[in-house]
XYZ file of C-alpha atoms in Angstrom:
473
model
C 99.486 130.498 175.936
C 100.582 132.354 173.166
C 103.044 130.687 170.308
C 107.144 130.995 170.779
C 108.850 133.541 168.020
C 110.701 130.498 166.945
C 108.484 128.532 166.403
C 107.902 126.798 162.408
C 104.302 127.903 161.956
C 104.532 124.788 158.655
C 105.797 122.810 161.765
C 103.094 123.461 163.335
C 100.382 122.655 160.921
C 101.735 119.370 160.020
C 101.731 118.089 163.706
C 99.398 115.637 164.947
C 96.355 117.025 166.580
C 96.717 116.316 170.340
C 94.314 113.869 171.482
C 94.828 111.893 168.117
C 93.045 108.247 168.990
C 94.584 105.175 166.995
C 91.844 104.893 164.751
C 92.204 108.750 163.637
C 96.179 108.537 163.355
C 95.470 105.328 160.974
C 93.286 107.445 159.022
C 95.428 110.117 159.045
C 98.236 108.212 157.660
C 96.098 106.494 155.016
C 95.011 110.327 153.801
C 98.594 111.593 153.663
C 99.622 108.713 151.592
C 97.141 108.751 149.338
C 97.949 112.176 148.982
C 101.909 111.491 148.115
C 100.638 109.316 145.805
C 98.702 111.348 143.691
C 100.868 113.924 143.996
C 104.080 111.537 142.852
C 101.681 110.599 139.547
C 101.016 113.793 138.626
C 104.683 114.898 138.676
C 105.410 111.977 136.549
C 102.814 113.136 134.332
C 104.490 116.454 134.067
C 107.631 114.794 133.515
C 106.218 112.757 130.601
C 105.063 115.298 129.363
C 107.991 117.518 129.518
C 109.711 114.889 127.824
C 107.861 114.732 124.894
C 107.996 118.009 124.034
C 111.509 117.503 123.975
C 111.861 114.744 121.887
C 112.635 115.157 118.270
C 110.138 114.318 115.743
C 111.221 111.079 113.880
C 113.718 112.130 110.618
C 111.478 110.825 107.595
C 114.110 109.129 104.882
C 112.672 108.028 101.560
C 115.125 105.620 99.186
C 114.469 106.539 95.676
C 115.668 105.176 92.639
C 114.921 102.605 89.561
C 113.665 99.118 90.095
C 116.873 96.844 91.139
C 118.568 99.727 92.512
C 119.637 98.489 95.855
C 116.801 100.344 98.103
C 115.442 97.515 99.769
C 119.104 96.186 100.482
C 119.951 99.866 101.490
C 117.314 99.491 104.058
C 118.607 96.065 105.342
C 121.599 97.718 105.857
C 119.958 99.947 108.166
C 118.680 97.611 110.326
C 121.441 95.665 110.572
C 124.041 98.170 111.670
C 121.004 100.197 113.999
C 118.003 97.596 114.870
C 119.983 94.749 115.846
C 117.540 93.285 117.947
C 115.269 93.139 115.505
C 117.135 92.140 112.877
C 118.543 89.231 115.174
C 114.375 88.251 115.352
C 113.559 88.362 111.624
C 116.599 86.509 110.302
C 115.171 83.138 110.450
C 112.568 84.570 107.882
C 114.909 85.045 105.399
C 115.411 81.605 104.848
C 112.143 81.078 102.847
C 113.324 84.253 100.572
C 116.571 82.877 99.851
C 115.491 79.343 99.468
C 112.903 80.805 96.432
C 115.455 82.950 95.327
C 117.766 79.710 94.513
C 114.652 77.823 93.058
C 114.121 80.528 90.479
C 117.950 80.690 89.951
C 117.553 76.204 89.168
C 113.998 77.069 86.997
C 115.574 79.819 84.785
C 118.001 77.180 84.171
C 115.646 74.155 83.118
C 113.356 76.424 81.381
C 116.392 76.778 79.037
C 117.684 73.800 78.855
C 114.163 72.267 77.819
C 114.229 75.140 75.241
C 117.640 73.718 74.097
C 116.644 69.900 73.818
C 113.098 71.100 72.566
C 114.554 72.729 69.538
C 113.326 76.148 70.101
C 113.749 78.184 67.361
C 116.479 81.056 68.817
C 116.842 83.522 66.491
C 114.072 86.297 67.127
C 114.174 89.402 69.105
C 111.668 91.622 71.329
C 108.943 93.126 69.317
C 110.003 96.445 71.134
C 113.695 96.094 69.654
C 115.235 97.923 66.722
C 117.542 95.103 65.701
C 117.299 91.562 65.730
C 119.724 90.017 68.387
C 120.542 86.073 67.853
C 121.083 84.446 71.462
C 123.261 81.859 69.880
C 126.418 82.608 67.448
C 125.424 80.018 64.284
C 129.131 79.518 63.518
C 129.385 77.550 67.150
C 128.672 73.724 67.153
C 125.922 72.556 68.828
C 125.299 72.157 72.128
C 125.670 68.184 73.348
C 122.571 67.944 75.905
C 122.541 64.266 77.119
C 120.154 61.515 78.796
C 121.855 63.012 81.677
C 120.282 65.990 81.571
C 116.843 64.900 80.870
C 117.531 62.452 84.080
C 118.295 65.829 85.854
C 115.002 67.337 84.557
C 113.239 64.555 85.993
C 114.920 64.449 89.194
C 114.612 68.234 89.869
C 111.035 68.255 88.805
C 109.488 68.252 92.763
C 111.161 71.833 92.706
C 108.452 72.865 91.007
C 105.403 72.558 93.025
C 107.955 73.928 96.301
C 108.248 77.094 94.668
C 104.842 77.525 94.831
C 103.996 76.657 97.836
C 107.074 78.939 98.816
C 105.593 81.799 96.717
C 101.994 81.136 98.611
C 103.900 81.424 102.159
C 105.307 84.596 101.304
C 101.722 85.931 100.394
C 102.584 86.641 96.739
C 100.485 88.898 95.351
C 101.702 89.034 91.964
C 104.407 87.352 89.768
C 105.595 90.075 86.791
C 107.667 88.884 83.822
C 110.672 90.739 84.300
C 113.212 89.992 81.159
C 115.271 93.010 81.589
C 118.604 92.604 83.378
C 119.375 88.497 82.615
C 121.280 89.729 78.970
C 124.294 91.433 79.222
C 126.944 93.550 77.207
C 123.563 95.656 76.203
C 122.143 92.398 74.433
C 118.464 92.162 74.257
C 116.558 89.049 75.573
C 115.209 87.049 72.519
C 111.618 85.849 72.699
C 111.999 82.494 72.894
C 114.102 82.560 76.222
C 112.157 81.802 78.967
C 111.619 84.672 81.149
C 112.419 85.720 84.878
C 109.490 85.380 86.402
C 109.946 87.877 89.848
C 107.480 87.388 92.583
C 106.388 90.604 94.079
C 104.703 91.337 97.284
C 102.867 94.310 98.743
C 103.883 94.809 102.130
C 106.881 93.208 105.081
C 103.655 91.033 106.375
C 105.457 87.809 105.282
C 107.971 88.372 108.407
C 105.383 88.188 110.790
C 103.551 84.936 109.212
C 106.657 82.913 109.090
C 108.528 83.611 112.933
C 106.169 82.370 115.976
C 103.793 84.822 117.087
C 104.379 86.372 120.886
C 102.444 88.249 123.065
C 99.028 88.272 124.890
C 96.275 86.700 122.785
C 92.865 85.626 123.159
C 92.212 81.581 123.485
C 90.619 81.687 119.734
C 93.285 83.456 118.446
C 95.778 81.541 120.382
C 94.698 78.682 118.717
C 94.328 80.270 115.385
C 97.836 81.815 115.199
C 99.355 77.925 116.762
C 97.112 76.255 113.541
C 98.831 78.838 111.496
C 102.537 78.575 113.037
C 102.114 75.115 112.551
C 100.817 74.700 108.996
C 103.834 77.028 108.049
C 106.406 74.726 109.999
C 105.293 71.887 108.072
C 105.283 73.526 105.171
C 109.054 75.334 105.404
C 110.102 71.645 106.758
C 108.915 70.199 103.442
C 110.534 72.694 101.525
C 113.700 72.000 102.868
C 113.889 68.688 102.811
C 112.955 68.691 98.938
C 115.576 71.110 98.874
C 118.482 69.295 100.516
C 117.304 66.193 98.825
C 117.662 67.641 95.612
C 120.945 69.319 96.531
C 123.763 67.435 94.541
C 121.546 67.375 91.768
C 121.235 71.354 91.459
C 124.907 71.309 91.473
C 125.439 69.078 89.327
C 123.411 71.175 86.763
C 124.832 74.104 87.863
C 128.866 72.911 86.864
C 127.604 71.215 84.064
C 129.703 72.317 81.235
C 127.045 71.875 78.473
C 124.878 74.249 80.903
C 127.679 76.891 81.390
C 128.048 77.025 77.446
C 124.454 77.238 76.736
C 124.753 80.151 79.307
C 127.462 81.991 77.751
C 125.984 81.844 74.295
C 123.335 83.139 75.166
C 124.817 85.760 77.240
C 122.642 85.113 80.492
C 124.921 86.244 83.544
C 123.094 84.605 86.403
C 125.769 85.095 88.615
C 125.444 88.864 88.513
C 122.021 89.157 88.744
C 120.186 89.836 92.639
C 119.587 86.945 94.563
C 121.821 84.514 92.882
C 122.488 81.464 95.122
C 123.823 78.594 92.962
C 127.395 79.307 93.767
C 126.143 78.443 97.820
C 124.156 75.300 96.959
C 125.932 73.023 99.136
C 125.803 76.004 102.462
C 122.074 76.381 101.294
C 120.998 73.269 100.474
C 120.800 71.649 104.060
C 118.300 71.057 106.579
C 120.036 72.806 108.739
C 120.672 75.601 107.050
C 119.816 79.370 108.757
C 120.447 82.457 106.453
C 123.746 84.308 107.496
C 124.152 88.182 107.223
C 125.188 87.944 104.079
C 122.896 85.839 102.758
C 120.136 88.169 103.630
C 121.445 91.060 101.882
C 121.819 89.222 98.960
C 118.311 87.767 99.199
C 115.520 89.303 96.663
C 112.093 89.948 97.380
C 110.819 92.713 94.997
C 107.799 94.922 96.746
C 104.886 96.995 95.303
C 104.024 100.450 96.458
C 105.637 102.464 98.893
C 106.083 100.755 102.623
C 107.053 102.253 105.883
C 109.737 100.768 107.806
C 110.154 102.315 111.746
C 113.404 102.067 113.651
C 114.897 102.655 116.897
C 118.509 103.463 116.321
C 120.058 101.324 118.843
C 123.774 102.533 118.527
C 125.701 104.547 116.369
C 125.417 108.749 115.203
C 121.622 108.561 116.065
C 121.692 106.342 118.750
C 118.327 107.118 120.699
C 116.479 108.298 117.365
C 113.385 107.137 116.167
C 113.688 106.879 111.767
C 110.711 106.216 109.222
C 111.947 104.903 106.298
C 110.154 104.649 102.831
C 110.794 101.784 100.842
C 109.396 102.509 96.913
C 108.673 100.718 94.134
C 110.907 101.744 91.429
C 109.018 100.644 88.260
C 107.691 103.354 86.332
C 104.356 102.513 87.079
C 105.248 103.092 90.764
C 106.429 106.210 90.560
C 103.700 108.073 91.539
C 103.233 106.655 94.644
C 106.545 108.924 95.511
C 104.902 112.512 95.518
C 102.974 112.188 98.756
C 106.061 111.739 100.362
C 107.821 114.635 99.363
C 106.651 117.436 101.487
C 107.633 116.566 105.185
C 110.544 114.153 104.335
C 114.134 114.994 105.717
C 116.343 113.571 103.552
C 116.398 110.976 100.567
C 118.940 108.428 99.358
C 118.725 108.246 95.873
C 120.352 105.016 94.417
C 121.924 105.096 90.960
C 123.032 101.281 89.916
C 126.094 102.667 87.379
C 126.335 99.185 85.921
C 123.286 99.347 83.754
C 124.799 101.928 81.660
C 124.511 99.274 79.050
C 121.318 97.571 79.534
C 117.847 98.657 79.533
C 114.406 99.229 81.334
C 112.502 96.492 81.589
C 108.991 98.126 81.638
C 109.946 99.777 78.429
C 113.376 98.076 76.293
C 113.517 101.549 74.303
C 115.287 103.536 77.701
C 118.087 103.016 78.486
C 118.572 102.517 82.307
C 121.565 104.967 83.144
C 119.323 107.611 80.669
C 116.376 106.682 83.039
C 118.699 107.673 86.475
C 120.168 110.800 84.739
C 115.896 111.533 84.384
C 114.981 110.337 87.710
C 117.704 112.489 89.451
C 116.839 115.727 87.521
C 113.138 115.541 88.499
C 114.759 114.787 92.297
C 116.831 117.776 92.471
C 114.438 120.105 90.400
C 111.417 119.524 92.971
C 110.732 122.993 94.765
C 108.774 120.676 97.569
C 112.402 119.083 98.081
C 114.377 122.365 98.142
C 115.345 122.228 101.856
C 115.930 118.291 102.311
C 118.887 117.112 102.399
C 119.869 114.459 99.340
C 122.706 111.830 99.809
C 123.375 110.279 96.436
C 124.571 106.473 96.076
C 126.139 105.500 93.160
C 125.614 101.496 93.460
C 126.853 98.675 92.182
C 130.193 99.385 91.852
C 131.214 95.702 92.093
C 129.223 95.034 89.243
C 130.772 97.423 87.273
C 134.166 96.751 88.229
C 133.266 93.164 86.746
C 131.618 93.482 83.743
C 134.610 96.108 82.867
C 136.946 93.503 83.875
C 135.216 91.157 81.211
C 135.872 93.307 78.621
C 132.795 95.521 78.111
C 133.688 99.272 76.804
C 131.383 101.975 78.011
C 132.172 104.626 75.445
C 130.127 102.053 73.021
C 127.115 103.007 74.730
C 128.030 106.032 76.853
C 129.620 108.072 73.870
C 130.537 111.293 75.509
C 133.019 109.033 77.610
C 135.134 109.451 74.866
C 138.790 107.691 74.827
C 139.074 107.925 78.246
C 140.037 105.257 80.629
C 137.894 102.014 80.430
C 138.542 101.681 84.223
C 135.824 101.417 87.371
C 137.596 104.947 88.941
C 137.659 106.473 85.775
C 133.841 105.815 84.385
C 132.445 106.215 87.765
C 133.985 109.697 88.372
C 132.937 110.245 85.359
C 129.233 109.486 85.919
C 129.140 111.217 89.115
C 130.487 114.488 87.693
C 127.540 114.164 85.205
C 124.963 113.523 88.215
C 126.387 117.115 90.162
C 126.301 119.276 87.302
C 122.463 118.520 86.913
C 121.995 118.789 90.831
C 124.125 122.386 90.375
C 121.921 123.233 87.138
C 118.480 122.041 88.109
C 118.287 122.649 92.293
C 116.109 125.390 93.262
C 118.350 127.284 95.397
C 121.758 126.378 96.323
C 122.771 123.221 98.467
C 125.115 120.656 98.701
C 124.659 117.174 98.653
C 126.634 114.158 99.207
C 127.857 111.306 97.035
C 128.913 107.765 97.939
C 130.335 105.233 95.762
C 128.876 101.785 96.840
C 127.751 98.239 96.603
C 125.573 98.045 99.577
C 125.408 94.172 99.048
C 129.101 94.236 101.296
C 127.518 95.316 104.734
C 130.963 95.906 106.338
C 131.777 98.569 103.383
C 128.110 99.651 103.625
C 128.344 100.545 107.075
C 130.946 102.608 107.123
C 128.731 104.783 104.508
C 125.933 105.169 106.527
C 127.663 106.713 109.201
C 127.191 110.357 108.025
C 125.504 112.223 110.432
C 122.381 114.013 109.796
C 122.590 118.172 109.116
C 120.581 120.451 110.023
């Protein structure tokens, strides 16, 4: 019999075959689904793939600038406000940063104070100086150091040998002499004062050897990673129970008088220097003590080379966006390292601390550090591989400057050209940043604008309402 005009021939075709025994329509059925499925996967192949193609590349980011700049704490920034998640995971780490941090801040202290009560002849400068610059005015008294305060040597003394194993946790792998930034008012640092010694390291490993390891893992290294995990609890433990043990002891040096004198004469502003953590000894100094925000962006840990920091904005303008950042080494032995990095990068945050106009470089005490930024940014904006990325420009440290203006420093001592204007933070930092755009108008290959932010990316909720800018195209 022939087939009906209305019949669905696809209708047709799809039907059972008459006669079907149980054992074929099982098979059947089997065949069809195996068929859905394959044909489901590749679908969601297609769809994968579809996706990626429209997914924007990651926006590359490098933070440039001079050693002590603020990068790194621009970066924290970063992931605080976008990666909470992860930021949540790695603040726990901190604590060993900040607890070296406030050792060095206690050491810097004895090392001068056994200077004092030593009888360390004061009165030389750095070989690299032009003049001569006496630590201590003559014409004051001397200073009365006690028994007391070699009892507090004596006491403090287990400090010591906790900073290095804190140094060794942290994987260390190099402590520079850094004698720079401790003198203020432009004062050089004499060469009997016992130097900042800043522990560098090479890479953000140190965050993954001191939280607990997750994920799958083989027995061996299992038990490797546990041996490690608990090796470093004992050891981070110890620390702080040296720590809190020696707590009233470190503030009692701290609000000594006789220290705060010997301080002030010889101009060493500890308090204004990164990673100062004296004035928190009794929030710090406690065994139960977990790093807050705040305490974190404070927190120094200077780094060598340039390191690659990938993350997953969360929330905010680029929610959904993947962002490499570039963390550099600032030093002028670092700079190299930065050229590489040039030709695919989408924008750069250059940091320029305008609080230094009065101090100098600590790889070489002959520059002057706002000279070096005025140098830095002209060789930023003049790079042709750099003519199309976008450059946001931070002038940092505002705080600072606001201050050490407040304490009487004048900047038209060292920044002559300021002439007899205002000796005011509004006033000297307008003034700085007009100086910055006319090189970016004079030196920029073609013409662009660029933005400029006055900060102190150490106060997150002020810092995050600068990062907010959204990304042009």
């Amino acid at each position: 019999m022939g087939r009906q005009a209305d019949e669905d021939p696809l209708s047709l075709a799809i039907q059972p075959p008459p006669n079907e025994t149980p054992e074929q329509r099982d098979s059947r059925l089997q065949a069809e689904a195996l068929a859905r499925r394959i044909s489901n996967d590749i679908d969601e192949e297609l769809k994968a793939e579809k996706a990626a193609l429209k997914k924007k590349p990651p926006v590359k980011v490098l933070l440039l600038g001079q050693s002590e700049s603020g990068k790194s704490t621009t970066l924290k920034n970063f992931q605080m406000n976008y990666a909470k998640n992860t930021w949540a995971e790695e603040l726990a780490s901190w604590r060993t940063v900040v607890q070296l941090n406030l050792l060095r801040n206690v050491h810097t202290i004895l090392d001068l104070v056994s200077s004092e009560m030593d009888g360390t002849p004061d009165s030389s400068a750095d070989s690299e100086d032009e003049t001569p610059t006496p630590s201590i005015d003559d014409r004051q008294p001397p200073l009365r150091f006690t028994e007391k305060h070699g009892v507090l040597k004596l006491r403090l003394l287990p400090l010591r040998s906790v900073q290095k194993d804190l140094e060794d946790r942290l994987g260390a792998s190099s402590v520079e002499e850094n004698s720079g930034y401790l003198a203020g008012n432009g004062m050089n640092t004499p060469k009997s004062k016992p130097k900042s010694q800043e522990v560098f390291v090479r890479s953000s490993g140190w965050k993954t050897t001191l939280r607990a390891a997750n994920g799958r893992r083989s027995s061996d290294a299992r038990h490797e990673a546990g041996s490690v995990r608990r090796t470093t609890e004992v050891d981070a433990r110890r620390a702080t129970e040296v720590i809190a043990s020696c707590g009233d002891d470190i503030k009692t040096l701290w609000e000594d008088e006789t220290v705060q004198e010997m301080l002030k004469r010889r101009r060493v502003r500890l308090d204004d220097t990164p990673g100062f953590f004296l004035a928190d000894i009794d929030r710090i100094a406690r065994r139960d003590y977990v790093p807050s925000d705040n305490d974190v962006m404070r927190a120094r840990l200077r780094t060598l080379g340039v390191q690659e920091h990938k993350i997953h904005f969360q929330e905010g303008p680029a929610a959904g966006m993947d962002w490499i950042i570039y963390d550099v080494g600032g030093s002028r032995t670092q700079r190299p390292a930065w050229f590489p990095y040039f030709d695919d990068c989408d924008a750069i945050i250059f940091l320029a601390p305008v609080n230094c106009f009065d101090e100098k470089l600590a790889e070489d005490r002959r520059v002057n550090r706002l000279e070096d930024s005025y140098a830095l940014w002209k060789m930023i904006c003049s790079s042709k591989l750099l003519a199309k990325t976008q450059i946001i420009l931070f002038l940092n440290k505002c705080d600072l400057l606001e201050k050490k203006l407040r304490s009487g420093v004048k900047v038209n001592k060292f920044v002559p050209s300021l002439g007899d204007r205002k000796n005011d933070a509004h006033t000297v930092t307008q003034y700085f940043a007009q100086h910055f755009k006319e090189i970016f108008k004079h030196c920029s290959p073609e013409p662009r604008s660029f933005r400029v932010h006055l900060t102190s990316v150490v106060d997150p909720k002020a810092t995050s309402l600068t990062l907010q800018w959204k990304r042009t195209s």
